[in-house]
Tab-separated table of C-alpha atoms (C1' of nucleotides) in Angstrom:
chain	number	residue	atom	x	y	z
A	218	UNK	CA	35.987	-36.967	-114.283
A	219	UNK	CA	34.748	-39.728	-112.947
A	220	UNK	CA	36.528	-42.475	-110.165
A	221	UNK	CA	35.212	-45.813	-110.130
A	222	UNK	CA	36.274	-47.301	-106.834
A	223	UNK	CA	35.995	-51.415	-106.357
A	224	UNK	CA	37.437	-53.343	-102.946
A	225	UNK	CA	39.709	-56.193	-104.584
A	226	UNK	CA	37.894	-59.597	-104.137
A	227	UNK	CA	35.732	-57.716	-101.190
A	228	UNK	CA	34.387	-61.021	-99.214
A	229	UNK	CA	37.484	-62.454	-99.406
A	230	UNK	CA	39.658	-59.241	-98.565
A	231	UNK	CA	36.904	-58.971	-95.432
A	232	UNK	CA	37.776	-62.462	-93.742
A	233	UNK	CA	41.432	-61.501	-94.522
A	234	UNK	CA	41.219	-58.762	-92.506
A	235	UNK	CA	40.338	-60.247	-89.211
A	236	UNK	CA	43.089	-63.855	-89.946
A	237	UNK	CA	46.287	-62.482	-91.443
A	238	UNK	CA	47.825	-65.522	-91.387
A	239	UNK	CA	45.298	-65.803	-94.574
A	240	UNK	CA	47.537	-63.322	-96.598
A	241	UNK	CA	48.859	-64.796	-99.875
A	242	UNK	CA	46.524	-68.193	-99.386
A	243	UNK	CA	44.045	-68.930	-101.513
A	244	UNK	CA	40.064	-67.743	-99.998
A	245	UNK	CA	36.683	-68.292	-101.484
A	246	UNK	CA	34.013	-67.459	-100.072
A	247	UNK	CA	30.347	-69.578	-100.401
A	248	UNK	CA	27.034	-68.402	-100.619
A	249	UNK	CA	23.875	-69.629	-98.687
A	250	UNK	CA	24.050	-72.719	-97.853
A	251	UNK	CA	27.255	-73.459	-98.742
A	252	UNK	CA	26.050	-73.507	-102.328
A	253	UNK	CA	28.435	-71.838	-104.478
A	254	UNK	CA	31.598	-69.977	-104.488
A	255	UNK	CA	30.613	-66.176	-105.132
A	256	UNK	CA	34.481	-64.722	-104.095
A	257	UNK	CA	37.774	-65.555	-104.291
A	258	UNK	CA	41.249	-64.322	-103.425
A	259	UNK	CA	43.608	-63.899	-106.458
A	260	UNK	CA	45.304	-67.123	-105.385
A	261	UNK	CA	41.766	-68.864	-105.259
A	262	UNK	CA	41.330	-67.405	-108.947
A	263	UNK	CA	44.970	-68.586	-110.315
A	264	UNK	CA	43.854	-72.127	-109.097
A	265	UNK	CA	41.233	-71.619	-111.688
A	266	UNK	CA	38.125	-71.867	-109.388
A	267	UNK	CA	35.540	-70.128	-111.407
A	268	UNK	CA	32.738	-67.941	-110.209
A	269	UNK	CA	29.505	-69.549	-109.147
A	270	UNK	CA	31.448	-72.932	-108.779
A	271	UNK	CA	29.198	-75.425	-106.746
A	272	UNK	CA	30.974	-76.064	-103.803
A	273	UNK	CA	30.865	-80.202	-103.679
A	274	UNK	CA	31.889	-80.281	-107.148
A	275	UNK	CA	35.466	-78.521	-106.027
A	276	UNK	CA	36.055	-79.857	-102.683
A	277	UNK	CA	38.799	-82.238	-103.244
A	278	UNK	CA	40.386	-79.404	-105.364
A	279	UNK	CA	39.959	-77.160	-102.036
A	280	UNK	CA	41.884	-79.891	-99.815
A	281	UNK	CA	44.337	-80.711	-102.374
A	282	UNK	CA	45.112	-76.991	-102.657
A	283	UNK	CA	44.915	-76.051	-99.003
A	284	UNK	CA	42.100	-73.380	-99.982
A	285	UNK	CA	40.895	-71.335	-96.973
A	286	UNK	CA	36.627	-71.877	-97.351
A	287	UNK	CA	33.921	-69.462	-95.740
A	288	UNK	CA	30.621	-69.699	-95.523
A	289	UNK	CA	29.221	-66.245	-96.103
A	290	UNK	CA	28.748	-63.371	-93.660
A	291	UNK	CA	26.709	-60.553	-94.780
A	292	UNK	CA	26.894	-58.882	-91.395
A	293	UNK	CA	30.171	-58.719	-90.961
A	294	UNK	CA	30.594	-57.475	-95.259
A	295	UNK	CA	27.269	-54.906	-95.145
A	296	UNK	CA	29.483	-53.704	-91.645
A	297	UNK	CA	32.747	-53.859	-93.737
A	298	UNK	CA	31.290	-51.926	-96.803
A	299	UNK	CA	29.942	-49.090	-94.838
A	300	UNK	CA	33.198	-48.268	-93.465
A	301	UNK	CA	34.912	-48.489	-96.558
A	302	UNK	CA	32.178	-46.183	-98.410
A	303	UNK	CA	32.226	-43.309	-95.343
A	304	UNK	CA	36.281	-42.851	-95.819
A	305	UNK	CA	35.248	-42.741	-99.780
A	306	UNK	CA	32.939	-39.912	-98.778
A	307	UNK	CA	35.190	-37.901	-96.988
A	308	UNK	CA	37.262	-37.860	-100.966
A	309	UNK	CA	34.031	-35.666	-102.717
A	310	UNK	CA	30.818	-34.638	-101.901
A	311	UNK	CA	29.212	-36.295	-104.967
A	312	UNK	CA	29.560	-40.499	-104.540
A	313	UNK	CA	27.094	-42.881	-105.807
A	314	UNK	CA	27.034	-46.408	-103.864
A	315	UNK	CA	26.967	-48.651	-107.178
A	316	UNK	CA	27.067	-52.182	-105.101
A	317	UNK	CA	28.265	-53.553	-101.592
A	318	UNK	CA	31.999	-52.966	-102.694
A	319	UNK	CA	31.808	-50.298	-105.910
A	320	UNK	CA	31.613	-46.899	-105.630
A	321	UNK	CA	31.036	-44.066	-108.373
A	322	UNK	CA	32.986	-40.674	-107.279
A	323	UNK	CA	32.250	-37.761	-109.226
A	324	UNK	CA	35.788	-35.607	-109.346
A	325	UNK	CA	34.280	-32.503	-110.888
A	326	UNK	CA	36.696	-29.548	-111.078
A	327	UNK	CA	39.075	-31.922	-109.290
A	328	UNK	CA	41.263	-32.215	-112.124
A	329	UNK	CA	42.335	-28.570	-111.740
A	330	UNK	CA	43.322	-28.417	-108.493
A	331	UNK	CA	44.879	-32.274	-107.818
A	332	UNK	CA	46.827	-34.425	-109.853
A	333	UNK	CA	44.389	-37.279	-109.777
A	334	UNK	CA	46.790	-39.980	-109.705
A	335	UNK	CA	47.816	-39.162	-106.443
A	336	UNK	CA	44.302	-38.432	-105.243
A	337	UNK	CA	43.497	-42.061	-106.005
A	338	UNK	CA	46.579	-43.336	-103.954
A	339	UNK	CA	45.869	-41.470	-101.232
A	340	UNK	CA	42.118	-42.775	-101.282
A	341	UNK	CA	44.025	-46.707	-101.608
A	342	UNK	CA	46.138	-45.511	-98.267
A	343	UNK	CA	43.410	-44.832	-95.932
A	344	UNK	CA	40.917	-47.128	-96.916
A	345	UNK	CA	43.370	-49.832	-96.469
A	346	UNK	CA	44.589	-47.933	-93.087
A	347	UNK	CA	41.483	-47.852	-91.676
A	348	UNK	CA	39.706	-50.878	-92.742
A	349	UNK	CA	42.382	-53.397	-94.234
A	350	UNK	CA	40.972	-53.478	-97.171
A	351	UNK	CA	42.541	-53.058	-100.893
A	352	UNK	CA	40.822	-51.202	-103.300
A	353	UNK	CA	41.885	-50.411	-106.792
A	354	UNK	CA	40.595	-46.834	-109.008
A	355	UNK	CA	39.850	-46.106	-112.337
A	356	UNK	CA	39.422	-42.713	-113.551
A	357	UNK	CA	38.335	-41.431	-116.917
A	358	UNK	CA	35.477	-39.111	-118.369
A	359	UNK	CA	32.635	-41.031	-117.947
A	360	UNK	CA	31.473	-44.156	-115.845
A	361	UNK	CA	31.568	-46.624	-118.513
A	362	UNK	CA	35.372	-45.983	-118.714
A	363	UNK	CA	35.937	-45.458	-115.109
A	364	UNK	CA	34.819	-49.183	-115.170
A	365	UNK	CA	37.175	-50.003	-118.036
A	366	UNK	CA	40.049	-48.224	-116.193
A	367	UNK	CA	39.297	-49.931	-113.443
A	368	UNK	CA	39.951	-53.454	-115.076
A	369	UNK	CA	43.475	-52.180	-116.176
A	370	UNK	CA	44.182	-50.540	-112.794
A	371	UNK	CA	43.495	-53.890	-111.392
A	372	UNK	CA	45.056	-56.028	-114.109
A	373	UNK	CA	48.409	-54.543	-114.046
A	374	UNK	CA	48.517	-53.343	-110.436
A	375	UNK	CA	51.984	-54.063	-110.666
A	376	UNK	CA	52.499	-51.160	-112.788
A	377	UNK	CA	49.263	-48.930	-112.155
A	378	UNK	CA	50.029	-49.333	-108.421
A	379	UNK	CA	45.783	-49.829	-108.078
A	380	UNK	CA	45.358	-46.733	-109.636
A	381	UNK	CA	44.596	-46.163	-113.526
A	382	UNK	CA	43.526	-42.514	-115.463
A	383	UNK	CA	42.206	-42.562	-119.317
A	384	UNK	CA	41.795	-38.974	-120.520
A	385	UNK	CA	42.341	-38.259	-124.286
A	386	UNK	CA	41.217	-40.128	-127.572
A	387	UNK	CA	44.577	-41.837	-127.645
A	388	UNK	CA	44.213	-43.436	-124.263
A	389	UNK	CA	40.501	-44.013	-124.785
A	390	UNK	CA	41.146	-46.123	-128.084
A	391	UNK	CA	43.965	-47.637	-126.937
A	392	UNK	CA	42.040	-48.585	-123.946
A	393	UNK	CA	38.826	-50.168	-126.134
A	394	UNK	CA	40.706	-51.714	-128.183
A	395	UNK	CA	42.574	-53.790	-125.039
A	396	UNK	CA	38.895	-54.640	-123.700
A	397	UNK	CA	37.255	-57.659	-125.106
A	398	UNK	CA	33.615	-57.271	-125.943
A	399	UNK	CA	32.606	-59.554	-123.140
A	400	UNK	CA	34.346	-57.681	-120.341
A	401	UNK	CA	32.341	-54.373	-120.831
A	402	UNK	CA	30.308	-53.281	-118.448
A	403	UNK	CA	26.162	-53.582	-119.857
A	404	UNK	CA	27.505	-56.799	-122.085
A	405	UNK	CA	26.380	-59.991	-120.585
A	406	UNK	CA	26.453	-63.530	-121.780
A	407	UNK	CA	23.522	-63.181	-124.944
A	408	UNK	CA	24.865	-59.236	-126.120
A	409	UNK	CA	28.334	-61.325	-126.064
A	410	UNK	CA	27.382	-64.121	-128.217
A	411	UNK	CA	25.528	-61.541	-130.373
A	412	UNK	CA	28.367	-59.047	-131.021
A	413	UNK	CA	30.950	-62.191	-131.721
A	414	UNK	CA	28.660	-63.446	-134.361
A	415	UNK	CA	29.033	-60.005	-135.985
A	416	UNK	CA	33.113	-60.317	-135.757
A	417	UNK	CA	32.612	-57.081	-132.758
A	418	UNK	CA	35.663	-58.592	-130.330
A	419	UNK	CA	36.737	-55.888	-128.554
A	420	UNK	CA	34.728	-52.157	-127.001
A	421	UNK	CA	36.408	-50.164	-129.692
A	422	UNK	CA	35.038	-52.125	-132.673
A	423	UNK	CA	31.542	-52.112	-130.540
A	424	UNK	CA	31.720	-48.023	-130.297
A	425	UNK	CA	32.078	-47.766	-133.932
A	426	UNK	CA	28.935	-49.602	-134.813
A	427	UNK	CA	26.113	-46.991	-136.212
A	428	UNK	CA	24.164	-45.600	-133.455
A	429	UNK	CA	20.914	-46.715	-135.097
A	430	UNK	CA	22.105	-50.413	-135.271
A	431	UNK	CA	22.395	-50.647	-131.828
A	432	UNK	CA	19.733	-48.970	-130.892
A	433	UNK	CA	17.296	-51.625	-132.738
A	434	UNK	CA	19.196	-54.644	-131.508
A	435	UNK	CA	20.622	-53.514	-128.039
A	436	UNK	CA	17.790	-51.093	-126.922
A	437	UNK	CA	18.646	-47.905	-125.440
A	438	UNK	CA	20.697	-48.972	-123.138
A	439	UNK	CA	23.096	-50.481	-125.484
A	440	UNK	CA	22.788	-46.938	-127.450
A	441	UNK	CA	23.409	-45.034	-123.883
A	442	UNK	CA	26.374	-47.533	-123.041
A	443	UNK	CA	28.269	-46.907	-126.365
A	444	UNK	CA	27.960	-43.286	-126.034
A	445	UNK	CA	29.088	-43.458	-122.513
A	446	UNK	CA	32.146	-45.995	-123.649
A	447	UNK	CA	33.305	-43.186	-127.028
A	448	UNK	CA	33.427	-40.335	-124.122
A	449	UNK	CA	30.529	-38.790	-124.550
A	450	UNK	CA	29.233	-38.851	-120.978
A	451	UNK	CA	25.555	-40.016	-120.799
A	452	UNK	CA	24.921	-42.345	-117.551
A	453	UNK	CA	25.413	-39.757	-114.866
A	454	UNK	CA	25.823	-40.164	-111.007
A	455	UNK	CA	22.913	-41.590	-109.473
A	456	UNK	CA	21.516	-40.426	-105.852
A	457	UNK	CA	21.992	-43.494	-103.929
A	458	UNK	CA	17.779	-44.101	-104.045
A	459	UNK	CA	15.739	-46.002	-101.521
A	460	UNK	CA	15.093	-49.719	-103.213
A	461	UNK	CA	11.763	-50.175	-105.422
A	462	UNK	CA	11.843	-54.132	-104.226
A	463	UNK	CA	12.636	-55.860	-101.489
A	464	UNK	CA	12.790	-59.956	-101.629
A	465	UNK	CA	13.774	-62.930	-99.982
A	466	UNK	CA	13.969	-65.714	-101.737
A	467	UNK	CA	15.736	-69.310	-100.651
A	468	UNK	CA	16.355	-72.808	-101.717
A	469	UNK	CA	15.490	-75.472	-99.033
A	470	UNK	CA	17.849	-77.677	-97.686
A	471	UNK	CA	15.503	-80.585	-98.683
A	472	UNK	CA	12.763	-80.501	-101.190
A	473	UNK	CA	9.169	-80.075	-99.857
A	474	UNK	CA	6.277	-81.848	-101.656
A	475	UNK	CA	3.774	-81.093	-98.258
A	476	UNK	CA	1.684	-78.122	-98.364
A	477	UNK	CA	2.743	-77.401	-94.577
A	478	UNK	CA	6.359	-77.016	-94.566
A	479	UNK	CA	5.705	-74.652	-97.578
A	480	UNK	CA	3.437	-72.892	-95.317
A	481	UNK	CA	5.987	-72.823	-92.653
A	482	UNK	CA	8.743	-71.712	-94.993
A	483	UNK	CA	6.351	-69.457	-97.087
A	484	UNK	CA	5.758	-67.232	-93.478
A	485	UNK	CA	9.247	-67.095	-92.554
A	486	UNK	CA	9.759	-65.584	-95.560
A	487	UNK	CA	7.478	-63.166	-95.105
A	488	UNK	CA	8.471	-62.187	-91.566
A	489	UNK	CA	11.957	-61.464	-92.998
A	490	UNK	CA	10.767	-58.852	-95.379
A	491	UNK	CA	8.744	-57.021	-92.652
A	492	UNK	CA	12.015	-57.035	-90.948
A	493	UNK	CA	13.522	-55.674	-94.064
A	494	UNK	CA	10.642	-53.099	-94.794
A	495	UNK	CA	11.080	-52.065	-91.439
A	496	UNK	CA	14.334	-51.232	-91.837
A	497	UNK	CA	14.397	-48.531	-94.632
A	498	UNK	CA	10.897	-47.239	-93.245
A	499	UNK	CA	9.022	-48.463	-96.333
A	500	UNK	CA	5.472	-50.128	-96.460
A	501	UNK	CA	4.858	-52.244	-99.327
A	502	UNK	CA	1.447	-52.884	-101.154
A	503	UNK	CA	2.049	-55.692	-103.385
A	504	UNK	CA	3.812	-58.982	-103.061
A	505	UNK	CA	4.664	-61.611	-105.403
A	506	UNK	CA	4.937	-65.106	-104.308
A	507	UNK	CA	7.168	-67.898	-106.321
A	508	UNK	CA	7.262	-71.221	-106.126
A	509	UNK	CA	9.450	-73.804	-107.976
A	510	UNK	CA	10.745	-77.506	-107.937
A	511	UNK	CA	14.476	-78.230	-108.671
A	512	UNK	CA	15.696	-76.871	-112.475
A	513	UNK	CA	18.432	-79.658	-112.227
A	514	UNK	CA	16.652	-82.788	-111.586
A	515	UNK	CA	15.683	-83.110	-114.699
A	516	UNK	CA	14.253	-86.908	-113.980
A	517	UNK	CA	11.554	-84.726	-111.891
A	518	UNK	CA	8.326	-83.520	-113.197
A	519	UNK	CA	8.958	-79.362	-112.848
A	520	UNK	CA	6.675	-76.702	-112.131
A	521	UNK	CA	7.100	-73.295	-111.507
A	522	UNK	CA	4.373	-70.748	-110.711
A	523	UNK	CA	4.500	-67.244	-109.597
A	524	UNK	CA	1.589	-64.690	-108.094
A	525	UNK	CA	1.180	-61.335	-107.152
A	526	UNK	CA	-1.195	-60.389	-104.039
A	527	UNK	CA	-2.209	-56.897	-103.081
A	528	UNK	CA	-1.714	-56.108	-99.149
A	529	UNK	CA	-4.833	-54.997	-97.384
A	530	UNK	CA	-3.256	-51.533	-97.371
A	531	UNK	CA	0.254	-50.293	-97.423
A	532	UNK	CA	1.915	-52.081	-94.444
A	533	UNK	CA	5.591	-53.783	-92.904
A	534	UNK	CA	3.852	-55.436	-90.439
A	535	UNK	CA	5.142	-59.223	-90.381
A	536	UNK	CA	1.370	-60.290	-89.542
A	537	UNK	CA	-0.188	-58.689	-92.068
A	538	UNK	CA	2.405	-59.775	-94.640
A	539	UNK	CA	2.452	-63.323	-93.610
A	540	UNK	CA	-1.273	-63.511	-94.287
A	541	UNK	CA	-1.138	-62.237	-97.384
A	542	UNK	CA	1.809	-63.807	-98.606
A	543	UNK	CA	0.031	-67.488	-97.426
A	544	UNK	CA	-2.827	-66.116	-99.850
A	545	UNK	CA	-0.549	-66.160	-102.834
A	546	UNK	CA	1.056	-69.438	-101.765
A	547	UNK	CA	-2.521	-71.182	-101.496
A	548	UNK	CA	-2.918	-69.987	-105.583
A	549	UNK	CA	-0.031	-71.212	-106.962
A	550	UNK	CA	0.275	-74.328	-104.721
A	551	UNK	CA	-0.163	-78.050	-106.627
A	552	UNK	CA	-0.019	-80.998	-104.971
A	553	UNK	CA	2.320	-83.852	-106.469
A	554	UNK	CA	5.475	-81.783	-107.015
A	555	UNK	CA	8.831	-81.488	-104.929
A	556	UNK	CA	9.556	-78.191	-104.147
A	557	UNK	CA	13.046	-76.920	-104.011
A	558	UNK	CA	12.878	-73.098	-103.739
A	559	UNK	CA	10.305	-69.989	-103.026
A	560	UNK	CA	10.464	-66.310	-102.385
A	561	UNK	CA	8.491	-63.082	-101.455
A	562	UNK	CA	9.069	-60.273	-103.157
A	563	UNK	CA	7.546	-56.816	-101.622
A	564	UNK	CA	7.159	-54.479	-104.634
A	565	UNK	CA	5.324	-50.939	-104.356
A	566	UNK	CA	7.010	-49.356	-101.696
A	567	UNK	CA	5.811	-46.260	-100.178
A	568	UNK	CA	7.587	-44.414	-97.339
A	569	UNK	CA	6.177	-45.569	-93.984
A	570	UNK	CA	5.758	-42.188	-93.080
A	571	UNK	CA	3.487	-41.195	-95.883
A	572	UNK	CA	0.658	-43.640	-95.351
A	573	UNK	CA	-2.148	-43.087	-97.945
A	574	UNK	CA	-5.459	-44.218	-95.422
A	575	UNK	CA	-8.061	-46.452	-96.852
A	576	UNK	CA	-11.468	-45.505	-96.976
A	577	UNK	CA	-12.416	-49.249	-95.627
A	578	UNK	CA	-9.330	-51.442	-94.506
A	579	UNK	CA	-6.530	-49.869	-92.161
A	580	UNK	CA	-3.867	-51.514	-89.735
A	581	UNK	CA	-4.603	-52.278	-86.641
A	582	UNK	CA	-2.539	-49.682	-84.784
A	583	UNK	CA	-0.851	-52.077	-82.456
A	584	UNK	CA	1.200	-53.685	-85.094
A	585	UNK	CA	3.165	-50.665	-85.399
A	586	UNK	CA	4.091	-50.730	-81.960
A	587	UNK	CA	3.941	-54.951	-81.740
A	588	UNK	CA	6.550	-54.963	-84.418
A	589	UNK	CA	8.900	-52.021	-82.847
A	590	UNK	CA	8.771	-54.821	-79.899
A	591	UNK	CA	9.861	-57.658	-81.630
A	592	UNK	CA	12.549	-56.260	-83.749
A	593	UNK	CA	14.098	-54.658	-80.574
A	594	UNK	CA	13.607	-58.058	-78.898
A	595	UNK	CA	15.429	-60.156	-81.679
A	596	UNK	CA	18.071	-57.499	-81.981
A	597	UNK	CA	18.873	-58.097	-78.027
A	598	UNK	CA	18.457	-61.716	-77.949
A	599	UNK	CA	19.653	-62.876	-81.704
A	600	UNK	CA	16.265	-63.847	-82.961
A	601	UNK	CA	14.070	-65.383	-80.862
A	602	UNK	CA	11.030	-63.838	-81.287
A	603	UNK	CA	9.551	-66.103	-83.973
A	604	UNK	CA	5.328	-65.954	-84.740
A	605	UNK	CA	3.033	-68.388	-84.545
A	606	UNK	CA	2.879	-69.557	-88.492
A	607	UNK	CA	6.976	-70.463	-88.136
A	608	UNK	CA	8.438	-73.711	-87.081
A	609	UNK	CA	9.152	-72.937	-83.577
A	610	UNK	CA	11.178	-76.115	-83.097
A	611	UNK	CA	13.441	-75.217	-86.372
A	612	UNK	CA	16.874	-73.761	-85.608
A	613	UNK	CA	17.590	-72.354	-88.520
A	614	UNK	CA	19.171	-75.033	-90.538
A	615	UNK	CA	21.198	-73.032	-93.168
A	616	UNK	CA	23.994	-74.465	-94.134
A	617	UNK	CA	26.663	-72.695	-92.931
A	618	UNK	CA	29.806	-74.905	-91.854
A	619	UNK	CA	32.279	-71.918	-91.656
A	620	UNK	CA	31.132	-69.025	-90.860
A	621	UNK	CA	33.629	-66.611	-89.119
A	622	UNK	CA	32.377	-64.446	-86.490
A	623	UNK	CA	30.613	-60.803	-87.080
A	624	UNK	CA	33.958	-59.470	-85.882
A	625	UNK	CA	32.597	-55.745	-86.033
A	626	UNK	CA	28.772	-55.725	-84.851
A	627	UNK	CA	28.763	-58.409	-82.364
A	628	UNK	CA	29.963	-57.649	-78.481
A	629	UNK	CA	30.369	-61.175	-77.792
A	630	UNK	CA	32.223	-62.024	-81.080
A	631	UNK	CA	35.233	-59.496	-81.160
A	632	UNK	CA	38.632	-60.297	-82.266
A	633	UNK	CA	40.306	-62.086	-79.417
A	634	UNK	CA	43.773	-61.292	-79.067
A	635	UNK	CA	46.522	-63.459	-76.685
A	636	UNK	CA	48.805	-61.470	-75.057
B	255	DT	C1'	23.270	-85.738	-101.335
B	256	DC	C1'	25.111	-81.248	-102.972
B	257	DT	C1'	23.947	-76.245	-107.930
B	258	DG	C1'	22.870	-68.430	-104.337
B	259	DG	C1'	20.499	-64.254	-103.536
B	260	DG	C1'	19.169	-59.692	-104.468
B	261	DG	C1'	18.624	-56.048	-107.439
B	262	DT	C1'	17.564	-52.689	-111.969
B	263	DC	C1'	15.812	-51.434	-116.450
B	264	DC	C1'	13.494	-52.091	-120.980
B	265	DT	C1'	10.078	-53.951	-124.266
B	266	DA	C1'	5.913	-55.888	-125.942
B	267	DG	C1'	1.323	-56.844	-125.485
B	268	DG	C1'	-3.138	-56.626	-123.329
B	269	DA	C1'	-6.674	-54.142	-120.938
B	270	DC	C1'	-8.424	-50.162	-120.065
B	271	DC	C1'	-9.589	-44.870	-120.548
B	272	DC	C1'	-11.476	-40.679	-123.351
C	175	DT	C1'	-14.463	-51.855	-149.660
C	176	DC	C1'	-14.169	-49.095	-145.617
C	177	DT	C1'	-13.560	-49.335	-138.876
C	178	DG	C1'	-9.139	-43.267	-135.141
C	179	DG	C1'	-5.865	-41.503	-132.292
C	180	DG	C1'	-3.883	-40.853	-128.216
C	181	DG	C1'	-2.980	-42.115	-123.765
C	182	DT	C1'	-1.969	-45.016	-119.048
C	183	DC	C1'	-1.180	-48.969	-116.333
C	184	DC	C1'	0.000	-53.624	-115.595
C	185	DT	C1'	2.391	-57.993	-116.385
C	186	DA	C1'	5.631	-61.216	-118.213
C	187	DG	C1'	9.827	-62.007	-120.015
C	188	DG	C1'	14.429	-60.987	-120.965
C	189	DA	C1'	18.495	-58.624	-120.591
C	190	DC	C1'	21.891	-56.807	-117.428
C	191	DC	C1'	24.572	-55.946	-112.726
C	192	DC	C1'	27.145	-57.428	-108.230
DNA sequence: TCTGGGGTCCTAGGACCC
DNA sequence: TCTGGGGTCCTAGGACCC
């Protein structure tokens, strides 16, 4: 059997944690910028905020409704997440980290030994013990089920008390047949449309489809998904692997038209995903730069352009990466456009460890030690190690109006409690 | 004024190899 | 008239996920 484990609306559970007095108010959370909301509390979701909402379109709606807004805080929810997937750990030996707040468990042979039900309780207990935050289970045979028993579990918590089992063909049709097509897990918006046009509403009309159909219009994965969904388990527990990309990518505050500030923002970029790179010991060899202008002004003329450049060698260093990256940039560049977003992404990663030496180009073997400087630096002092291609007058003017502290990985921004 | 960011996988087609 | 068969690698585009 397998557990599907999901923290209940996990950026807004995370701010909860550290304000109670935000219990039973409505939360959303924003993303960069302040752009869009990207999580909300259940109260958030009754108001009928939807996901990705732009932010100034629902502001009066936020003050009318006394709505609790945050900007985001990925320090304090990548902090928040590991905690939560170390007590989910300590439930199997076999877990698969599916996404900052899902987990796969793999409950082989469990079955025999626990009555699952209250194995998934006791999971809910001392994750919300020992982080505050509520999580809800699904169990069933395989993972695309696990993910449709996790919908009920959560759906009728009322009765499923967070957790929900489907074992048998009974409780697996009856199941499908309460899903609608568009809430399975592998269906997105176009498979949707597709599958309504062909009167398929619900997962167990989709599972009785002829395997051969779907294999020519969904691909294999559609074909893997509804063997997965009729019980037959075929997407198995993945190691938790090291990422094949790494990328930063960012809308400006303003849009640029000047080759310069693209420059400028172009190299921060860059220096980000050495810091990245750095992080998981990988090296990259090949990075793709992307430029575009603004998708909604449609009164603008639009362009969008993307390139890929081949490092030197395999490398994280930020210097080496910012010069290559600026080579891209320099490509794809046009002058006469306003620019509203770019990125970097680092593709080809190899393990720093196993460098593959070129016969003609290497690193300079101070970078290594240059960058072990720097990152130690701007982990001490917050960032303010900054090279020479970056706008060293620019604090960093992300939008972020309400951003609560990094309550967990910050000495100087701990919970302060009055006594 | 204002509209996110970061990932994965699959397929088709082109360029190349022997 | 007629023009092989089997590969790999890369890229772009499109779907999906959270």
């Amino acid at each position: 059997m397998y557990a599907l484990v999901d923290c209940n609306n996990f950026y807004a559970s995370c701010e909860r944690v550290f304000d109670p007095s935000l219990e039973n108010k409505p939360v959303v959370v924003l993303s960069n910028n302040d752009g869009c909301v990207i999580a909300r509390s259940n109260e958030a979701k009754a108001l009928d905020i939807p996901m990705g909402a732009p932010a100034f379109q629902y502001e009066k709606i936020f003050e009318k409704n006394n709505v609790y807004v945050f900007s985001s805080n990925y320090a304090l929810y990548g902090d928040m997440s590991r905690r939560v997937m170390n007590i989910l750990s300590t439930f199997t030996p076999d877990i698969e980290i599916y996404s900052i707040d899902e987990a796969f468990l793999l409950l082989a042979g469990f079955k025999e030994h626990f009555d699952l039900t209250t194995y998934g309780q006791d999971m809910i207990k001392a994750v919300r013990s020992r982080t505050g935050i509520p999580i809800s289970i699904g169990i069933a045979p395989t993972k695309a089920l696990a993910k449709v028993a996790n919908k009920i579990a959560k759906k009728f918590a009322n009765h499923t008390g967070g957790v929900h089992i489907i074992d048998g063909p009974e409780k697996i049709r009856k199941a499908l047949s309460w899903t609608k097509i568009g809430d399975v897990w592998g269906i997105g918006r176009q498979y949707e449309k597709r599958l309504l046009a062909l009167n398929i509403k619900n997962a167990q009309q989709f599972v009785e489809l002829h395997d051969e159909y779907v294999r020519k219009e969904f691909s294999v994965v559609g074909l893997r998904l509804k063997r997965d969904l009729s019980g037959l388990s075929t997407l198995s527990l993945e190691a938790t692997p090291l990422k094949k990309n790494i990328a930063v990518t960012r809308a400006f505050e303003n849009m640029y038209s000047d080759y310069a500030e693209l420059k400028e923002r172009v190299s921060t970029y860059a220096v980000k995903i050495g810091e990245k790179l750095r992080r998981q010991d990988s090296n990259c060899s090949l990075l793709q730069v992307f430029l575009l202008t603004n998708p909604f002004r449609n009164d603008l003329k639009q362009y969008r352009a993307s390139i890929s450049v081949y490092t030197p060698h395999p490398t994280n260093s930020s210097i080496t990466l910012v010069k290559t990256a600026l080579t891209g940039l320099e490509m794809i560049y046009k002058e006469g456009f306003q620019y509203k977003k770019a990125g970097i992404i680092a593709m080809k990663l190899t393990p720093a460890k196993q460098k593959q030496f070129k016969l003609f180009t290497e690193e300079n073997p101070k970078h290594e030690q240059l960058m072990k400087v720097v990152d130690l630096l701007n982990f001490r002092e917050n960032g303010k190690v900054k090279f020479g291609g970056q706008d060293l007058g620019r604090t960093w003017k992300i939008k972020q109006e309400r951003l609560s502290n990094r309550f967990s990985t910050r000495m100087d921004e701990l919970i302060r409690i009055k006594i």
